[in-house]
């Protein structure tokens, strides 16, 4: 159980969100004020906007808002580093000041009213609180099927992911300190955070339609996230490859014996179709499996370089602008 009302930092990743950002900031500011009035969070709680290299007016909106109202803080990436890194930056930069951090999308598709439940669980002593969506009714059919398939596949491949847990979650400063010790560049927070342990619980929330602008998660970004999720959390695909390779070796041996028998009988031309078919099959499998192994090698390559996961170009943090906070 916790006694002291926490200093809450709400982190929102923003990528080309000019259409809805102002409205979202209004809602979040209002929600924070209400929570403070109800004595659920400390007065000096904040909203941290991370501009993930937007090409539109997003940063102007953030800069203007934070100059008018000290509740709002801003970080501007030097370029687009992706949603996961934007969340990470917001969380890591907040961890010294905040008692707990909640991450939520800039479009506020996730219900902000669930914040009360998040804080309730925090007060009960949880260090990690996962937001789980009630249903996927607002998703387009394609997204629904791919998302469900993805979670099934992840489970099959041995990665410990809580299904339908969006990146709407609360972490205590203790959990954030632990997260800061994970140096990996290939970040898949949904898979990573459950491996950290800590006392955790879940909160259910409704998902709304996007009120403005288009989804910033293009198909390409979604595939990249899914692939990253699988390859950064599990090496099961590599084991699968060894198994398939073995199977094909046995098959090849059987076929070799059979064709030797055919050859002894003088039927050399027959079986050409099978040969070609197998050639294609094995060739295809070869390419596929090599490619998969390559993915892992590539990951290792990126990791050993130890490059920064994001670079902050500008920061508006507690009244000061352009403070150099790149760690
Ligand atoms: N986002 C980001 N960087 C990106 C893509 C998206 O920071 O490269 C942010 C985006 O601004 C939003 C959140 O990630 O706050 C989720 O994106 P979106 O709502 O477009 O995804 P969807 O809800 O369609 O899955
Ligand atoms: Mg969205």
Coordinates of C-alpha atoms and ligand atoms in Angstrom, one line a residue:
X1 CA 0.0 0.0 0.0
X2 CA 1.1 3.5 -0.7
X3 CA 0.1 6.6 1.3
X4 CA 1.5 9.6 -0.5
X5 CA -0.4 10.8 -3.6
X6 CA 1.9 10.4 -6.5
X7 CA 3.4 12.9 -8.9
X8 CA 2.1 11.5 -12.2
X9 CA 3.7 12.2 -15.5
X10 CA 1.6 11.3 -18.6
X11 CA 3.8 10.6 -21.6
X12 CA 2.3 11.0 -25.1
X13 CA 4.2 10.1 -28.3
X14 CA 3.2 12.5 -31.1
X15 CA 3.9 12.0 -34.8
X16 CA 2.2 14.4 -37.2
X17 CA -0.7 14.9 -34.9
X18 CA -1.5 18.6 -35.6
X19 CA -5.2 17.8 -36.3
X20 CA -6.0 16.5 -32.8
X21 CA -3.1 17.4 -30.5
X22 CA -4.6 20.6 -29.1
X23 CA -7.8 18.9 -28.3
X24 CA -6.0 16.0 -26.7
X25 CA -3.8 18.3 -24.6
X26 CA -7.0 20.1 -23.4
X27 CA -8.5 16.8 -22.3
X28 CA -5.3 15.7 -20.5
X29 CA -4.7 19.0 -18.8
X30 CA -8.3 19.0 -17.6
X31 CA -8.1 15.4 -16.4
X32 CA -4.9 16.1 -14.5
X33 CA -6.5 19.1 -12.8
X34 CA -9.5 17.0 -11.8
X35 CA -7.3 14.2 -10.4
X36 CA -5.3 16.8 -8.4
X37 CA -8.5 18.3 -7.1
X38 CA -9.7 14.8 -6.0
X39 CA -6.4 14.3 -4.2
X40 CA -5.4 11.4 -6.4
X41 CA -2.3 13.0 -7.8
X42 CA 0.1 15.7 -6.7
X43 CA -0.3 19.3 -7.9
X44 CA 3.0 19.2 -9.8
X45 CA 2.0 16.4 -12.1
X46 CA 2.8 16.8 -15.7
X47 CA 2.1 15.9 -19.3
X48 CA 5.2 15.1 -21.4
X49 CA 4.8 15.4 -25.2
X50 CA 7.4 13.6 -27.2
X51 CA 7.5 14.8 -30.8
X52 CA 8.8 11.9 -32.8
X53 CA 10.2 13.9 -35.6
X54 CA 6.9 15.3 -37.0
X55 CA 6.9 17.1 -40.3
X56 CA 3.8 19.2 -39.5
X57 CA 3.0 21.8 -36.8
X58 CA 3.1 19.3 -33.9
X59 CA 6.2 20.8 -32.3
X60 CA 4.8 24.3 -32.6
X61 CA 1.7 23.2 -30.8
X62 CA 3.7 21.6 -28.0
X63 CA 6.1 24.5 -27.7
X64 CA 3.3 27.0 -27.5
X65 CA 1.4 25.0 -25.0
X66 CA 4.3 24.4 -22.7
X67 CA 5.2 28.1 -22.7
X68 CA 1.7 29.0 -21.6
X69 CA 1.1 26.3 -19.1
X70 CA 3.9 24.7 -17.0
X71 CA 1.9 21.4 -16.8
X72 CA 3.1 20.6 -20.2
X73 CA 6.6 19.5 -21.0
X74 CA 8.0 18.8 -24.5
X75 CA 10.8 16.7 -26.0
X76 CA 11.6 17.0 -29.7
X77 CA 13.4 14.2 -31.4
X78 CA 15.9 15.0 -34.1
X79 CA 14.1 12.7 -36.5
X80 CA 11.4 9.9 -36.5
X81 CA 12.6 7.2 -34.2
X82 CA 9.3 5.4 -34.0
X83 CA 6.6 5.0 -31.4
X84 CA 8.4 2.6 -29.0
X85 CA 11.4 4.9 -28.7
X86 CA 9.2 8.0 -28.2
X87 CA 7.5 6.3 -25.3
X88 CA 10.8 5.1 -23.9
X89 CA 12.3 8.6 -24.1
X90 CA 9.3 10.1 -22.3
X91 CA 9.5 7.5 -19.6
X92 CA 13.2 7.6 -19.1
X93 CA 13.4 11.4 -19.0
X94 CA 10.6 11.6 -16.5
X95 CA 11.8 8.9 -14.2
X96 CA 13.8 11.2 -11.9
X97 CA 11.0 13.6 -11.3
X98 CA 7.9 11.4 -11.3
X99 CA 6.6 8.9 -8.9
X100 CA 4.8 7.1 -11.7
X101 CA 4.4 7.5 -15.4
X102 CA 1.5 6.5 -17.7
X103 CA 1.9 6.3 -21.4
X104 CA -1.0 7.0 -23.7
X105 CA -1.4 7.6 -27.5
X106 CA -1.8 11.2 -28.6
X107 CA -5.1 10.5 -30.3
X108 CA -6.5 9.5 -26.9
X109 CA -8.3 6.5 -28.4
X110 CA -7.6 4.9 -25.1
X111 CA -10.1 6.1 -22.5
X112 CA -8.4 8.7 -20.1
X113 CA -11.0 8.0 -17.5
X114 CA -9.2 4.7 -16.8
X115 CA -6.4 6.8 -15.2
X116 CA -8.3 6.6 -11.9
X117 CA -8.1 2.8 -12.0
X118 CA -4.4 2.9 -12.9
X119 CA -3.8 5.2 -9.9
X120 CA -5.9 3.0 -7.7
X121 CA -3.7 0.0 -8.5
X122 CA -0.6 2.1 -8.0
X123 CA -1.8 3.1 -4.5
X124 CA -2.4 -0.6 -3.8
X125 CA 1.3 -1.1 -4.3
X126 CA 1.6 -2.2 -7.9
X127 CA 4.7 -1.1 -9.8
X128 CA 3.4 -2.1 -13.2
X129 CA -0.2 -1.7 -14.3
X130 CA -1.2 -2.9 -17.8
X131 CA -4.1 -1.4 -19.7
X132 CA -6.0 -4.1 -21.6
X133 CA -8.6 -3.1 -24.2
X134 CA -12.1 -4.4 -23.7
X135 CA -12.7 -5.3 -27.3
X136 CA -11.4 -4.5 -30.8
X137 CA -14.8 -3.3 -32.2
X138 CA -13.4 0.0 -33.3
X139 CA -10.6 -1.5 -35.2
X140 CA -10.9 -2.2 -38.9
X141 CA -11.4 -5.8 -39.8
X142 CA -7.9 -6.2 -41.2
X143 CA -6.2 -4.8 -38.1
X144 CA -8.4 -6.9 -35.8
X145 CA -7.4 -10.1 -37.5
X146 CA -3.7 -9.3 -37.8
X147 CA -3.5 -8.1 -34.2
X148 CA -5.2 -11.2 -32.9
X149 CA -3.0 -13.4 -35.1
X150 CA 0.0 -11.6 -33.9
X151 CA -0.7 -12.3 -30.2
X152 CA -1.5 -15.9 -30.9
X153 CA 1.8 -16.3 -32.8
X154 CA 3.8 -14.5 -30.0
X155 CA 2.4 -17.0 -27.5
X156 CA 3.2 -19.9 -29.7
X157 CA 6.7 -18.7 -30.1
X158 CA 7.2 -18.5 -26.4
X159 CA 7.2 -14.7 -25.8
X160 CA 5.3 -13.6 -22.7
X161 CA 3.0 -10.9 -24.0
X162 CA -0.3 -10.0 -22.4
X163 CA -2.9 -10.2 -25.3
X164 CA -4.5 -6.9 -26.2
X165 CA -2.3 -4.9 -23.9
X166 CA -1.7 -1.7 -25.7
X167 CA 1.1 0.7 -24.8
X168 CA -1.3 2.3 -22.2
X169 CA 0.3 1.4 -19.0
X170 CA 1.6 2.7 -15.7
X171 CA 5.1 2.2 -14.4
X172 CA 6.4 3.3 -11.0
X173 CA 9.7 5.1 -10.7
X174 CA 11.2 1.8 -9.4
X175 CA 10.0 0.0 -12.5
X176 CA 11.3 2.8 -14.7
X177 CA 14.8 2.6 -13.0
X178 CA 14.8 -1.1 -13.9
X179 CA 13.7 -0.4 -17.4
X180 CA 16.6 2.1 -17.8
X181 CA 19.0 -0.8 -17.3
X182 CA 17.8 -2.5 -20.5
X183 CA 20.2 -1.2 -23.1
X184 CA 18.7 -2.9 -26.1
X185 CA 18.0 -0.9 -29.3
X186 CA 15.4 -3.4 -30.6
X187 CA 12.8 -2.4 -28.3
X188 CA 9.4 -4.1 -27.8
X189 CA 8.1 -2.8 -24.6
X190 CA 5.0 -5.0 -24.5
X191 CA 7.2 -8.0 -24.4
X192 CA 10.0 -6.6 -22.3
X193 CA 8.1 -5.1 -19.4
X194 CA 6.5 -8.4 -18.3
X195 CA 9.9 -10.0 -18.0
X196 CA 11.0 -7.4 -15.4
X197 CA 8.7 -8.9 -12.7
X198 CA 7.4 -6.6 -10.0
X199 CA 3.9 -6.5 -8.5
X200 CA 1.5 -5.9 -11.4
X201 CA -2.1 -5.8 -12.2
X202 CA -4.4 -5.0 -15.1
X203 CA -7.0 -2.3 -15.8
X204 CA -9.6 -2.6 -18.6
X205 CA -10.4 0.3 -20.8
X206 CA -12.5 1.1 -23.8
X207 CA -11.1 2.1 -27.2
X208 CA -12.7 4.9 -29.1
X209 CA -12.4 5.9 -32.8
X210 CA -9.7 8.3 -33.8
X211 CA -11.4 11.8 -33.7
X212 CA -9.1 13.3 -36.3
X213 CA -6.1 12.6 -38.5
X214 CA -5.1 9.3 -39.9
X215 CA -3.5 6.3 -38.2
X216 CA 0.3 6.9 -38.0
X217 CA 0.9 3.2 -37.8
X218 CA 1.3 2.3 -41.5
X219 CA 1.3 -1.3 -42.6
X220 CA 5.1 -1.1 -42.8
X221 CA 5.4 0.1 -39.3
X222 CA 3.0 -2.6 -38.1
X223 CA 4.9 -5.4 -39.8
X224 CA 8.2 -4.0 -38.4
X225 CA 6.7 -3.9 -34.9
X226 CA 5.4 -7.5 -35.2
X227 CA 8.7 -8.8 -36.6
X228 CA 10.7 -7.0 -33.9
X229 CA 8.3 -8.3 -31.2
X230 CA 8.9 -11.9 -32.3
X231 CA 12.6 -11.7 -33.0
X232 CA 13.5 -9.6 -30.0
X233 CA 11.6 -11.7 -27.5
X234 CA 12.1 -15.3 -28.7
X235 CA 14.7 -17.5 -30.5
X236 CA 12.1 -20.2 -31.1
X237 CA 12.0 -19.5 -34.9
X238 CA 15.7 -20.5 -35.0
X239 CA 15.0 -23.8 -33.3
X240 CA 12.1 -24.3 -35.7
X241 CA 14.5 -23.8 -38.7
X242 CA 16.9 -26.5 -37.3
X243 CA 13.9 -28.8 -37.0
X244 CA 12.6 -28.1 -40.6
X245 CA 16.2 -28.5 -41.9
X246 CA 16.5 -31.9 -40.3
X247 CA 13.1 -33.0 -41.7
X248 CA 14.2 -32.1 -45.2
X249 CA 17.5 -34.0 -44.8
X250 CA 15.6 -37.1 -43.9
X251 CA 13.3 -36.5 -46.8
X252 CA 16.2 -36.0 -49.1
X253 CA 17.8 -39.3 -48.0
X254 CA 14.6 -41.2 -48.7
X255 CA 14.3 -39.6 -52.1
X256 CA 18.0 -40.4 -52.9
X257 CA 17.5 -44.1 -52.1
X258 CA 14.3 -44.2 -54.2
X259 CA 16.0 -42.5 -57.2
X260 CA 18.9 -44.9 -56.9
X261 CA 16.5 -47.8 -57.2
X262 CA 14.9 -46.1 -60.2
X263 CA 18.3 -45.6 -61.7
X264 CA 19.2 -49.3 -61.2
X265 CA 16.0 -50.1 -63.1
X266 CA 17.1 -47.8 -66.0
X267 CA 14.3 -45.3 -65.5
X268 CA 16.4 -42.1 -65.3
X269 CA 14.1 -39.6 -66.9
X270 CA 11.1 -40.4 -64.9
X271 CA 10.8 -38.4 -61.7
X272 CA 12.0 -35.2 -63.2
X273 CA 9.0 -33.3 -62.0
X274 CA 9.5 -34.4 -58.4
X275 CA 13.1 -33.4 -58.6
X276 CA 12.3 -29.9 -59.9
X277 CA 9.5 -29.5 -57.4
X278 CA 11.8 -30.5 -54.5
X279 CA 14.5 -28.3 -55.8
X280 CA 12.2 -25.3 -55.7
X281 CA 10.8 -26.2 -52.3
X282 CA 14.2 -26.7 -50.7
X283 CA 15.6 -23.6 -52.5
X284 CA 12.7 -21.6 -51.1
X285 CA 13.1 -23.0 -47.6
X286 CA 16.8 -22.2 -47.8
X287 CA 16.2 -18.6 -48.7
X288 CA 13.5 -18.2 -46.1
X289 CA 15.5 -19.7 -43.3
X290 CA 18.7 -17.9 -44.2
X291 CA 16.8 -14.7 -44.2
X292 CA 15.4 -15.4 -40.8
X293 CA 18.8 -16.2 -39.4
X294 CA 19.9 -13.0 -41.0
X295 CA 17.3 -11.1 -39.1
X296 CA 18.8 -12.2 -35.9
X297 CA 22.4 -11.6 -37.0
X298 CA 21.3 -8.1 -38.1
X299 CA 19.8 -7.5 -34.7
X300 CA 23.0 -8.5 -33.0
X301 CA 24.8 -6.2 -35.3
X302 CA 22.6 -3.3 -34.4
X303 CA 22.9 -4.1 -30.7
X304 CA 26.7 -4.2 -30.6
X305 CA 27.0 -0.8 -32.1
X306 CA 25.4 0.7 -29.0
X307 CA 24.0 3.6 -30.8
X308 CA 21.7 6.0 -28.8
X309 CA 18.1 4.9 -29.2
X310 CA 16.9 8.4 -29.7
X311 CA 18.4 11.9 -30.0
X312 CA 16.7 14.8 -28.4
X313 CA 16.9 18.0 -30.5
X314 CA 15.1 20.3 -28.2
X315 CA 13.5 20.0 -24.8
X316 CA 11.1 22.2 -22.9
X317 CA 11.5 21.0 -19.3
X318 CA 10.4 22.9 -16.2
X319 CA 10.7 26.3 -17.7
X320 CA 14.0 25.9 -19.5
X321 CA 14.3 25.5 -23.2
X322 CA 16.9 23.5 -25.0
X323 CA 18.4 22.0 -21.9
X324 CA 20.9 19.3 -23.0
X325 CA 19.4 16.2 -21.6
X326 CA 20.7 13.5 -23.9
X327 CA 22.1 10.9 -21.7
Ligands
LIG1 N1 3.5 7.4 -33.3 C1 4.8 7.9 -33.1 N2 5.8 7.6 -34.0 C2 5.5 6.9 -35.2 C3 4.1 6.4 -35.4 C4 3.2 6.7 -34.4 O1 5.2 8.5 -32.1 O2 6.4 6.7 -36.0 C5 2.5 7.7 -32.3 C6 1.3 8.5 -32.7 O3 1.4 9.8 -32.8 C7 0.2 8.1 -31.7 C8 0.7 6.6 -31.3 O4 2.0 6.5 -31.7 O5 0.3 8.9 -30.5 C9 -0.2 5.6 -31.9 O6 -0.3 5.8 -33.3 P1 -1.7 5.6 -34.0 O7 -2.8 6.2 -33.2 O8 -1.5 6.2 -35.4 O9 -1.8 4.1 -34.2 P2 -3.1 3.2 -34.1 O10 -3.9 3.7 -33.0 O11 -3.7 3.3 -35.4 O12 -2.6 1.8 -33.9
LIG2 MG1 -4.5 5.5 -32.5

